[in-house]
mmCIF file of N, CA and C and ligand atoms in Angstrom:
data_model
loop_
_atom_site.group_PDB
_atom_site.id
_atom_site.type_symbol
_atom_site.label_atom_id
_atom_site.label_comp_id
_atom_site.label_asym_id
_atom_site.label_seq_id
_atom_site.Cartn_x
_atom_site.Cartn_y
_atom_site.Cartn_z
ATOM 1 N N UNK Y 1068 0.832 -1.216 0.000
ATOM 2 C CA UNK Y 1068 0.000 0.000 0.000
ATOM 3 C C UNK Y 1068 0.858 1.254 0.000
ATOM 4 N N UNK Y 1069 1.947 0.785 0.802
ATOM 5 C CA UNK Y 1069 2.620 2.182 0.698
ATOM 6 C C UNK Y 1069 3.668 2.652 -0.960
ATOM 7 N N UNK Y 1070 3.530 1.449 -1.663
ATOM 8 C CA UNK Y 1070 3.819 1.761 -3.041
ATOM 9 C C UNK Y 1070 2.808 2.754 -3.802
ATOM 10 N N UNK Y 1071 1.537 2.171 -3.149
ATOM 11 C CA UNK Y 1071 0.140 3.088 -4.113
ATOM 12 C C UNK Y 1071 0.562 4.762 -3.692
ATOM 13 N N UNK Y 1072 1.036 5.244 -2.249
ATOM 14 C CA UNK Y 1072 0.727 6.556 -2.053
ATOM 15 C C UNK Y 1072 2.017 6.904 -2.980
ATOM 16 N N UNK Y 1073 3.354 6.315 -2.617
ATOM 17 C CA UNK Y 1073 4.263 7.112 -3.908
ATOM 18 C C UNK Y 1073 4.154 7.520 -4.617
ATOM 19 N N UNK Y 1074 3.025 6.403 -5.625
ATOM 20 C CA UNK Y 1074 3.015 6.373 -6.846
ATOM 21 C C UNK Y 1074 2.183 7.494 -7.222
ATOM 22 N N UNK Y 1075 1.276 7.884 -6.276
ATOM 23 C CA UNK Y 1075 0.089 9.118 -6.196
ATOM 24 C C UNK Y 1075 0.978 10.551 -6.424
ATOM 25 N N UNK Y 1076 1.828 10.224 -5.119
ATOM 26 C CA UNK Y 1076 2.542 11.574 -4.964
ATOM 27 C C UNK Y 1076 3.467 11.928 -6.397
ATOM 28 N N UNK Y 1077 4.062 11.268 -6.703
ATOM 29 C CA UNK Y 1077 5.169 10.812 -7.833
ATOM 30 C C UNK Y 1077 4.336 11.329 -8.987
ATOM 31 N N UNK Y 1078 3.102 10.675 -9.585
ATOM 32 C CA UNK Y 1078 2.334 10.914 -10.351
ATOM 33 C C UNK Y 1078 1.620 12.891 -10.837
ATOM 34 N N UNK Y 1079 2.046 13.598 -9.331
ATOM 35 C CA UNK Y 1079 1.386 14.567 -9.067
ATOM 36 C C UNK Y 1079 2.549 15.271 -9.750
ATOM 37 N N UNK Y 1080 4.356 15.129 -9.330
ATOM 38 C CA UNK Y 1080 5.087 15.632 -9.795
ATOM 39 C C UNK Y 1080 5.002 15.242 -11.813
ATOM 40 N N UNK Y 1081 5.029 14.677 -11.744
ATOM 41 C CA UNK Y 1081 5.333 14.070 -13.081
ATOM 42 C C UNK Y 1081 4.302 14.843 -14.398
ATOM 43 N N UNK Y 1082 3.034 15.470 -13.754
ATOM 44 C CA UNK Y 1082 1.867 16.170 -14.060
ATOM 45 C C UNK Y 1082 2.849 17.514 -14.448
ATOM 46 N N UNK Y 1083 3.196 18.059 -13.220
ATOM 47 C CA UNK Y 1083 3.855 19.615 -13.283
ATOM 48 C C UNK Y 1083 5.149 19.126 -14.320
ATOM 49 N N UNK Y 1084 5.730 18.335 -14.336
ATOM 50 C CA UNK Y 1084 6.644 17.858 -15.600
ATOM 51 C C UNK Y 1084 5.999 18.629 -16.625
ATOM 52 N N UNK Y 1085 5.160 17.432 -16.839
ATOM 53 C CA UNK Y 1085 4.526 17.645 -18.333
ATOM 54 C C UNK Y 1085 3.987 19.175 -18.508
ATOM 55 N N UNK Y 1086 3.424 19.953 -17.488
ATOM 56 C CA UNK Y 1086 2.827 21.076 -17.989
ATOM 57 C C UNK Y 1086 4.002 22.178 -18.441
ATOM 58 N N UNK Y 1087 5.107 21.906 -17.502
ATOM 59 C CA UNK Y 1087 6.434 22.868 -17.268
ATOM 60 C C UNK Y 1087 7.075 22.481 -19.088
ATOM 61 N N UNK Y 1088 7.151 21.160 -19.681
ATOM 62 C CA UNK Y 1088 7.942 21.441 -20.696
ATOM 63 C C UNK Y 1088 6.964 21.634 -21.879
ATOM 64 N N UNK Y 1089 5.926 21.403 -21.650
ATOM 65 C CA UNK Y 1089 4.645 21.662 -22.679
ATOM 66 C C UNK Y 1089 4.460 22.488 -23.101
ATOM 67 N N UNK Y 1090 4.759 23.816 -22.017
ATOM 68 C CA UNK Y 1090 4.359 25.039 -22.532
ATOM 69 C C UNK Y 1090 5.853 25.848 -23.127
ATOM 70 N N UNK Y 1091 7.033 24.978 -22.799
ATOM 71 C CA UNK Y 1091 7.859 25.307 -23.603
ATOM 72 C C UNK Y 1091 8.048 24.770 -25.082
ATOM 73 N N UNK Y 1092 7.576 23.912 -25.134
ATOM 74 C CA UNK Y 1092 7.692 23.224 -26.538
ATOM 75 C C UNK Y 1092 6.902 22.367 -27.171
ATOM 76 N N UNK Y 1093 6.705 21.828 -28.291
ATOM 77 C CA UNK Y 1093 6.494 20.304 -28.841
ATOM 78 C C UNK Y 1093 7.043 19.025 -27.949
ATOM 79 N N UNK Y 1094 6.190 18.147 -27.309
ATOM 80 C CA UNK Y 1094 7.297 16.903 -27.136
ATOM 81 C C UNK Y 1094 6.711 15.650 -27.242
ATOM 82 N N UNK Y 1095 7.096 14.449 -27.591
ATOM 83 C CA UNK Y 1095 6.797 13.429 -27.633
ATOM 84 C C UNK Y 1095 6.574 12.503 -26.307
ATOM 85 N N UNK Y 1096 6.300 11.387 -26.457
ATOM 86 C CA UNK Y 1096 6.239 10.467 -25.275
ATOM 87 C C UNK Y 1096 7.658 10.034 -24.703
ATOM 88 N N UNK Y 1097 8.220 9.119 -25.781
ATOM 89 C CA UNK Y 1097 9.819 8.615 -24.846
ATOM 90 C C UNK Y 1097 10.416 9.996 -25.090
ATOM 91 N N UNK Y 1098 10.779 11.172 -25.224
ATOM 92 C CA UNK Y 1098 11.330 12.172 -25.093
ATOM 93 C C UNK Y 1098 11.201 12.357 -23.654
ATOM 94 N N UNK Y 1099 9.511 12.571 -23.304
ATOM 95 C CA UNK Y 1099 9.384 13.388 -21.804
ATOM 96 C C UNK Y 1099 9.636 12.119 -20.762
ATOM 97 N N UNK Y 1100 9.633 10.354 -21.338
ATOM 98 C CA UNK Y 1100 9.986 9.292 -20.225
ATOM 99 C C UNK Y 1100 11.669 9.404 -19.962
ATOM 100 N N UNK Y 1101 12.519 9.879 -20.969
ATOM 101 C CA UNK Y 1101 13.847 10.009 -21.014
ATOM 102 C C UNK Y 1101 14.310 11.356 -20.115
ATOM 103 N N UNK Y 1102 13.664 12.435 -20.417
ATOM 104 C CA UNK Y 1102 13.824 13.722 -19.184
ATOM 105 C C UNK Y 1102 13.422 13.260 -18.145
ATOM 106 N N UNK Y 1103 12.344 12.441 -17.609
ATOM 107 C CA UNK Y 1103 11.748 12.024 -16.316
ATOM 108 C C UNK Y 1103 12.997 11.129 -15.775
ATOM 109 N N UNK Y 1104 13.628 10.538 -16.473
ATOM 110 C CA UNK Y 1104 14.739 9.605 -16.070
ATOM 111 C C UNK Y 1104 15.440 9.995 -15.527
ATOM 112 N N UNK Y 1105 15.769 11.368 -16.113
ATOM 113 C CA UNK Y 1105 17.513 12.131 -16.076
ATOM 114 C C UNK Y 1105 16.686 12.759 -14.663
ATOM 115 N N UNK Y 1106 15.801 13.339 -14.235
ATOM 116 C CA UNK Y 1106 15.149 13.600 -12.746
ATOM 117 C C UNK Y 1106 14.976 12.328 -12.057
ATOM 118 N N UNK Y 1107 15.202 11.680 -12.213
ATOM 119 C CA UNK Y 1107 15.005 10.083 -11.131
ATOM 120 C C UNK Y 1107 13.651 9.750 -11.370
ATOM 121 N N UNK Y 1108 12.998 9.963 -12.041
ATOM 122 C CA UNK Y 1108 11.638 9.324 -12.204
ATOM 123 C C UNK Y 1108 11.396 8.000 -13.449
ATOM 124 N N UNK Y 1109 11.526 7.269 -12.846
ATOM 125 C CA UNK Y 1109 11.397 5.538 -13.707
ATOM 126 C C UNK Y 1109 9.697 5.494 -14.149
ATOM 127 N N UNK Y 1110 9.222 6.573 -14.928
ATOM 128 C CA UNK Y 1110 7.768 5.856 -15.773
ATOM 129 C C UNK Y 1110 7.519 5.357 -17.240
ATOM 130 N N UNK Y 1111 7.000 4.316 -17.270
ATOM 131 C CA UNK Y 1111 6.717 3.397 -18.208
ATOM 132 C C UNK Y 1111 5.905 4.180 -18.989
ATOM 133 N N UNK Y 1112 5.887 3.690 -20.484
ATOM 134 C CA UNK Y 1112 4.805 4.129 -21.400
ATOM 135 C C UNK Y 1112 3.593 3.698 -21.019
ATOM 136 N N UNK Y 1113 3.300 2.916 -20.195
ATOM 137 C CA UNK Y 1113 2.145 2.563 -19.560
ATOM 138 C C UNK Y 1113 1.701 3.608 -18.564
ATOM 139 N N UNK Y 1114 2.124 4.185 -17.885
ATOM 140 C CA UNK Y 1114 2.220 4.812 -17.127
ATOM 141 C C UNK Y 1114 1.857 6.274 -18.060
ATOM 142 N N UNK Y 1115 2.405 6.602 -18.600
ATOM 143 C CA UNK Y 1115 2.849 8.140 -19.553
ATOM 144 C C UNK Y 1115 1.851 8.213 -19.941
ATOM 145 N N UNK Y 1116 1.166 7.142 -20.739
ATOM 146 C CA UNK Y 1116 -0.007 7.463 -22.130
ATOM 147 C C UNK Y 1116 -1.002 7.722 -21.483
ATOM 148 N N UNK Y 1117 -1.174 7.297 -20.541
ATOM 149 C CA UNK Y 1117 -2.770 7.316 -20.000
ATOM 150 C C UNK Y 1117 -3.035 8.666 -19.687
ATOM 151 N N UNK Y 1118 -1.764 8.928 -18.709
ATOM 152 C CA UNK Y 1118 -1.721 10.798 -18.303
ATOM 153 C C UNK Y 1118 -1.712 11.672 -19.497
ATOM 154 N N UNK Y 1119 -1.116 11.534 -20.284
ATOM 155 C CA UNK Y 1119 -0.948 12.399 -21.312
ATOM 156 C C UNK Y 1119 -2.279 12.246 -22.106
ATOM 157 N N UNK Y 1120 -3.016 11.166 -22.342
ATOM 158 C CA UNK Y 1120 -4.382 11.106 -22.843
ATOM 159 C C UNK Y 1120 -5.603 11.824 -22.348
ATOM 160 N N UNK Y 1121 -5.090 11.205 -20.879
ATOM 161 C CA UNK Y 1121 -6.087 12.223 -19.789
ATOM 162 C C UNK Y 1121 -6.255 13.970 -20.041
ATOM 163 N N UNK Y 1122 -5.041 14.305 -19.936
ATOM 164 C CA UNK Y 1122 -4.641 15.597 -19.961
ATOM 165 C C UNK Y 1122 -4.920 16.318 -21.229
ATOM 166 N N UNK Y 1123 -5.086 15.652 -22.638
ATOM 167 C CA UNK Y 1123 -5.632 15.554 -23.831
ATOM 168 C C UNK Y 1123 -7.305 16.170 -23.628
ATOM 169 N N UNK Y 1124 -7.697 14.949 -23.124
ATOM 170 C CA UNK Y 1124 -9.271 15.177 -22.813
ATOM 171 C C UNK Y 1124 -9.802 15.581 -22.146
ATOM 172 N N UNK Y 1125 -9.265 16.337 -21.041
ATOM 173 C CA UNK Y 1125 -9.452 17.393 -20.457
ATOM 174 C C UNK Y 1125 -8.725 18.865 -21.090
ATOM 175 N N UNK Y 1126 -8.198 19.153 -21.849
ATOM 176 C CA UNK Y 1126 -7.824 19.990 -22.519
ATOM 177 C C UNK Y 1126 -6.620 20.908 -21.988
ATOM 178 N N UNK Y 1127 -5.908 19.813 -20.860
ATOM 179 C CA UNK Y 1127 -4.636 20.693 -20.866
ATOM 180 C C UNK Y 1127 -3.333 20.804 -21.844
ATOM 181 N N UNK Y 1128 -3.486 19.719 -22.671
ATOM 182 C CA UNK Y 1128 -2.749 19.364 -23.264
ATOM 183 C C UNK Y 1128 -3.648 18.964 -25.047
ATOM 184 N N UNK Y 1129 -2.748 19.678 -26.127
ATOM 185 C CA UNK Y 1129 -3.767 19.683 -27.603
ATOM 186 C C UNK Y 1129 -2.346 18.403 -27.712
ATOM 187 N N UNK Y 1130 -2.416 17.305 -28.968
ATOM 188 C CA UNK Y 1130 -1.969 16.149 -29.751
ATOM 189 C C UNK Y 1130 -1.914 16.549 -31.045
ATOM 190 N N UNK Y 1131 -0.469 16.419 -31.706
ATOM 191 C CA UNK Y 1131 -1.192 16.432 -32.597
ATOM 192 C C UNK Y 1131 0.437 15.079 -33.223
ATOM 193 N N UNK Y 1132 -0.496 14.602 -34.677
ATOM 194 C CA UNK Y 1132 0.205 13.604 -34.799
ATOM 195 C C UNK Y 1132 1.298 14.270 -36.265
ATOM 196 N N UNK Y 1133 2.812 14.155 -35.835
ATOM 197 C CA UNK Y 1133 3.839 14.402 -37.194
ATOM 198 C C UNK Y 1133 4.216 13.206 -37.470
ATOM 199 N N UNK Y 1134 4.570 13.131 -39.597
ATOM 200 C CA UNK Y 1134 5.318 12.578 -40.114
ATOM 201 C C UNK Y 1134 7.028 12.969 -39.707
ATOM 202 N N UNK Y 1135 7.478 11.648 -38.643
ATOM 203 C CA UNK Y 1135 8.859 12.304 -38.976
ATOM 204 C C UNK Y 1135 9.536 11.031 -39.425
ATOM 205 N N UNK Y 1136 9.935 10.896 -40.693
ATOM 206 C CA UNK Y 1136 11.022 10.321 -41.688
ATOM 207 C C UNK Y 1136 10.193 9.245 -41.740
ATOM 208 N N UNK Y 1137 9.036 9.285 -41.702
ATOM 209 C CA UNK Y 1137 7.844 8.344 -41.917
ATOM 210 C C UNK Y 1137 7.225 7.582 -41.273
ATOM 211 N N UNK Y 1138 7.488 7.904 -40.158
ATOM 212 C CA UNK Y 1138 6.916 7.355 -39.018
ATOM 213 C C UNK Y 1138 5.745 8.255 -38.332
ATOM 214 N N UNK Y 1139 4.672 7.932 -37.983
ATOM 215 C CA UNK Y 1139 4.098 8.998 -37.143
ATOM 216 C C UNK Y 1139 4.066 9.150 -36.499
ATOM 217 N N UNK Y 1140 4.181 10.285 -35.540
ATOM 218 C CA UNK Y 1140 4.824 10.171 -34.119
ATOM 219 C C UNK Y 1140 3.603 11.467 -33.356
ATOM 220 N N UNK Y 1141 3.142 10.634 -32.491
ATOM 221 C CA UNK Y 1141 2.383 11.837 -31.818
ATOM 222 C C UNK Y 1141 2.974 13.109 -30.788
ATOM 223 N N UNK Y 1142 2.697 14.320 -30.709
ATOM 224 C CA UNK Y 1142 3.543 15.691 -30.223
ATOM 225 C C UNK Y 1142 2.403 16.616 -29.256
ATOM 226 N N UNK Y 1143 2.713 16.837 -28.055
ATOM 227 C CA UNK Y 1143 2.212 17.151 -27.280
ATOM 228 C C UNK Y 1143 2.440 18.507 -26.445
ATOM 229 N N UNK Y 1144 1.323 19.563 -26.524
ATOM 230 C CA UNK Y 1144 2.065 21.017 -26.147
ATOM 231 C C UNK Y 1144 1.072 21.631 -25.137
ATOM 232 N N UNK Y 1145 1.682 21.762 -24.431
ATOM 233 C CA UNK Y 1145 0.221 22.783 -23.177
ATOM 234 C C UNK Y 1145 -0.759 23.545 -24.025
ATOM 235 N N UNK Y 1146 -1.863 23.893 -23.553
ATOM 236 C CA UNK Y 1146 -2.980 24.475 -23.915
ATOM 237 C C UNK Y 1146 -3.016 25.684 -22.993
ATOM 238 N N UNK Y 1147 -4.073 26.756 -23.180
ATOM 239 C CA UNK Y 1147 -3.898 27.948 -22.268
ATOM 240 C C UNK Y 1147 -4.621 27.795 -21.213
ATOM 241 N N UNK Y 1148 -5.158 26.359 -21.116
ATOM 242 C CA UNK Y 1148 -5.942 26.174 -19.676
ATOM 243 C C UNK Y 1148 -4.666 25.464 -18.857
ATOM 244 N N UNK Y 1149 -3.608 24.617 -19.763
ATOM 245 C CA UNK Y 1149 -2.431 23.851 -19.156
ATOM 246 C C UNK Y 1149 -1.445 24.775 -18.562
ATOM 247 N N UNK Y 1150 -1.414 26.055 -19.455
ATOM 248 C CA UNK Y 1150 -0.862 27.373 -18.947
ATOM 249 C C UNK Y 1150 -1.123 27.834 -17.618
ATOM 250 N N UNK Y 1151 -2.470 27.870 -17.304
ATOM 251 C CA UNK Y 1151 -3.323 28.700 -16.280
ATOM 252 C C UNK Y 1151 -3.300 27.763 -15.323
ATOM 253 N N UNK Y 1152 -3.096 26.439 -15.343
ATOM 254 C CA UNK Y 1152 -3.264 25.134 -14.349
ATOM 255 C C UNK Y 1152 -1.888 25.327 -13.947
ATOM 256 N N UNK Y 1153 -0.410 25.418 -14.500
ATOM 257 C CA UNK Y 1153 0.872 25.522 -14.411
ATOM 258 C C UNK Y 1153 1.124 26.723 -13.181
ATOM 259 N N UNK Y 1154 0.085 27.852 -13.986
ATOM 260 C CA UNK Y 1154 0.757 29.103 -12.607
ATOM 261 C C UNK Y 1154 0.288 28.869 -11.178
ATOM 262 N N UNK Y 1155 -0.723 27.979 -11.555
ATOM 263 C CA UNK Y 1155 -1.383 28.017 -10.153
ATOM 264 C C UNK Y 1155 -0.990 26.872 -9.151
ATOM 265 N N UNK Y 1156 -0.593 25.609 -9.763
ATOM 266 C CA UNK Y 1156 0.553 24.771 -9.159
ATOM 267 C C UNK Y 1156 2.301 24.838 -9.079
ATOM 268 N N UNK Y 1157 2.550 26.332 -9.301
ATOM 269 C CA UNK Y 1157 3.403 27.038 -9.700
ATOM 270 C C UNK Y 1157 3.405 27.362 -7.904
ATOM 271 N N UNK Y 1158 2.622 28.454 -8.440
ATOM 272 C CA UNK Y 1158 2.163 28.922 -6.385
ATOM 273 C C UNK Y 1158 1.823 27.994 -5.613
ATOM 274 N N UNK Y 1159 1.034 26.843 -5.492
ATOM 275 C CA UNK Y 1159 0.792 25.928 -4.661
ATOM 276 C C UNK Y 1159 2.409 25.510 -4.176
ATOM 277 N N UNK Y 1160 3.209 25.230 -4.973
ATOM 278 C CA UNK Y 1160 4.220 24.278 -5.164
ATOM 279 C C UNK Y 1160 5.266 24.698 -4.109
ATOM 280 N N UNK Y 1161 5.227 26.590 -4.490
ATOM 281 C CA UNK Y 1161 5.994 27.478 -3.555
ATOM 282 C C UNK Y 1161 6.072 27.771 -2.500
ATOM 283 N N UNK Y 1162 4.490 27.233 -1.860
ATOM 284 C CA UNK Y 1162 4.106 27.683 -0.532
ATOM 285 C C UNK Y 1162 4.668 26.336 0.218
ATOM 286 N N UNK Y 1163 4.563 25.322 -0.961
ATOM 287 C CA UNK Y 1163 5.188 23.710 -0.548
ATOM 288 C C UNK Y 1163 6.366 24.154 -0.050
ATOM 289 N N UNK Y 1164 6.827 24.160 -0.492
ATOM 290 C CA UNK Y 1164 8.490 24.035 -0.614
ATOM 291 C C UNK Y 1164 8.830 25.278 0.473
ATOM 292 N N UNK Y 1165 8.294 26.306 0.992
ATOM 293 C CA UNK Y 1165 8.572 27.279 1.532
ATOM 294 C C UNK Y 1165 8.466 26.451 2.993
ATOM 295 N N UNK Y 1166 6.992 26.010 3.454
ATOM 296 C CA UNK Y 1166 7.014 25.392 4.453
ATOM 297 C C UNK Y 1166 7.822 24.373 4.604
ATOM 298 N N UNK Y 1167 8.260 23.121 3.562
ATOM 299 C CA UNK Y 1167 8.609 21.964 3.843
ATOM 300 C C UNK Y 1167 9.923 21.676 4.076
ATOM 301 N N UNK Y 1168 10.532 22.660 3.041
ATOM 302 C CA UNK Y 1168 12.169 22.749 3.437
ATOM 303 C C UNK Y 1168 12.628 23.611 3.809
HETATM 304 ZN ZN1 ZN E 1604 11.637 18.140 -16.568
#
C-alpha cells in the first residue's frame, strides 16, 4: 500500500513535468519518459499514455500527430488552460516548498 501513495505523490510531480515542458515546446512520449529519467523518475509508457491522454481530454494538453522520416509520431504542447493550471501549481508548489524545506 505504501507503493500506491508514492506512486500518487510521484504521479502529481510528473503532471507539473509535463505542464512545465509543454508550454515550452512540442514533445513526444519517450522524449518526456527520457527527461523524467535524467530527474530520477522511472515511468513506463504505460504509465505516460494514460496521463498524457487524460490531460488531452481534459484539454490541458492539444496532440497532434507528425510525419517524422515516416513514421508517425504523436507531439504534445500545453494548452492555455495547461498554462493557467501551471501558474497556479506554480504557487501551490511554492508555498510547498517554503514550508517543507
Ligand atoms: Zn523536466
Amino acid at each position: 500500500m505504501k507503493d500506491q501513495i508514492i506512486r500518487k505523490i510521484f504521479n502529481g510531480f510528473i503532471y507539473i513535468h509535463i505542464l512545465h515542458h509543454g508550454q515550452e515546446d512540442w514533445f513526444y512520449g519517450s522524449w518526456m519518459i527520457e527527461e523524467l529519467k535524467e530527474h530520477g523518475y522511472n515511468v513506463s509508457p504505460g504509465t505516460l499514455y494514460p496521463i498524457l491522454k487524460s490531460m488531452v481530454d481534459e484539454d490541458y494538453l492539444i496532440k497532434e500527430e507528425k510525419n517524422v522520416n515516416g513514421k508517425i509520431r504523436k507531439y504534445y504542447r500545453s494548452t492555455d488552460k495547461g498554462r493557467d493550471l501551471l501558474k497556479e501549481l506554480k504557487h501551490n508548489l511554492k508555498e510547498l516548498v517554503d514550508e517543507v524545506l
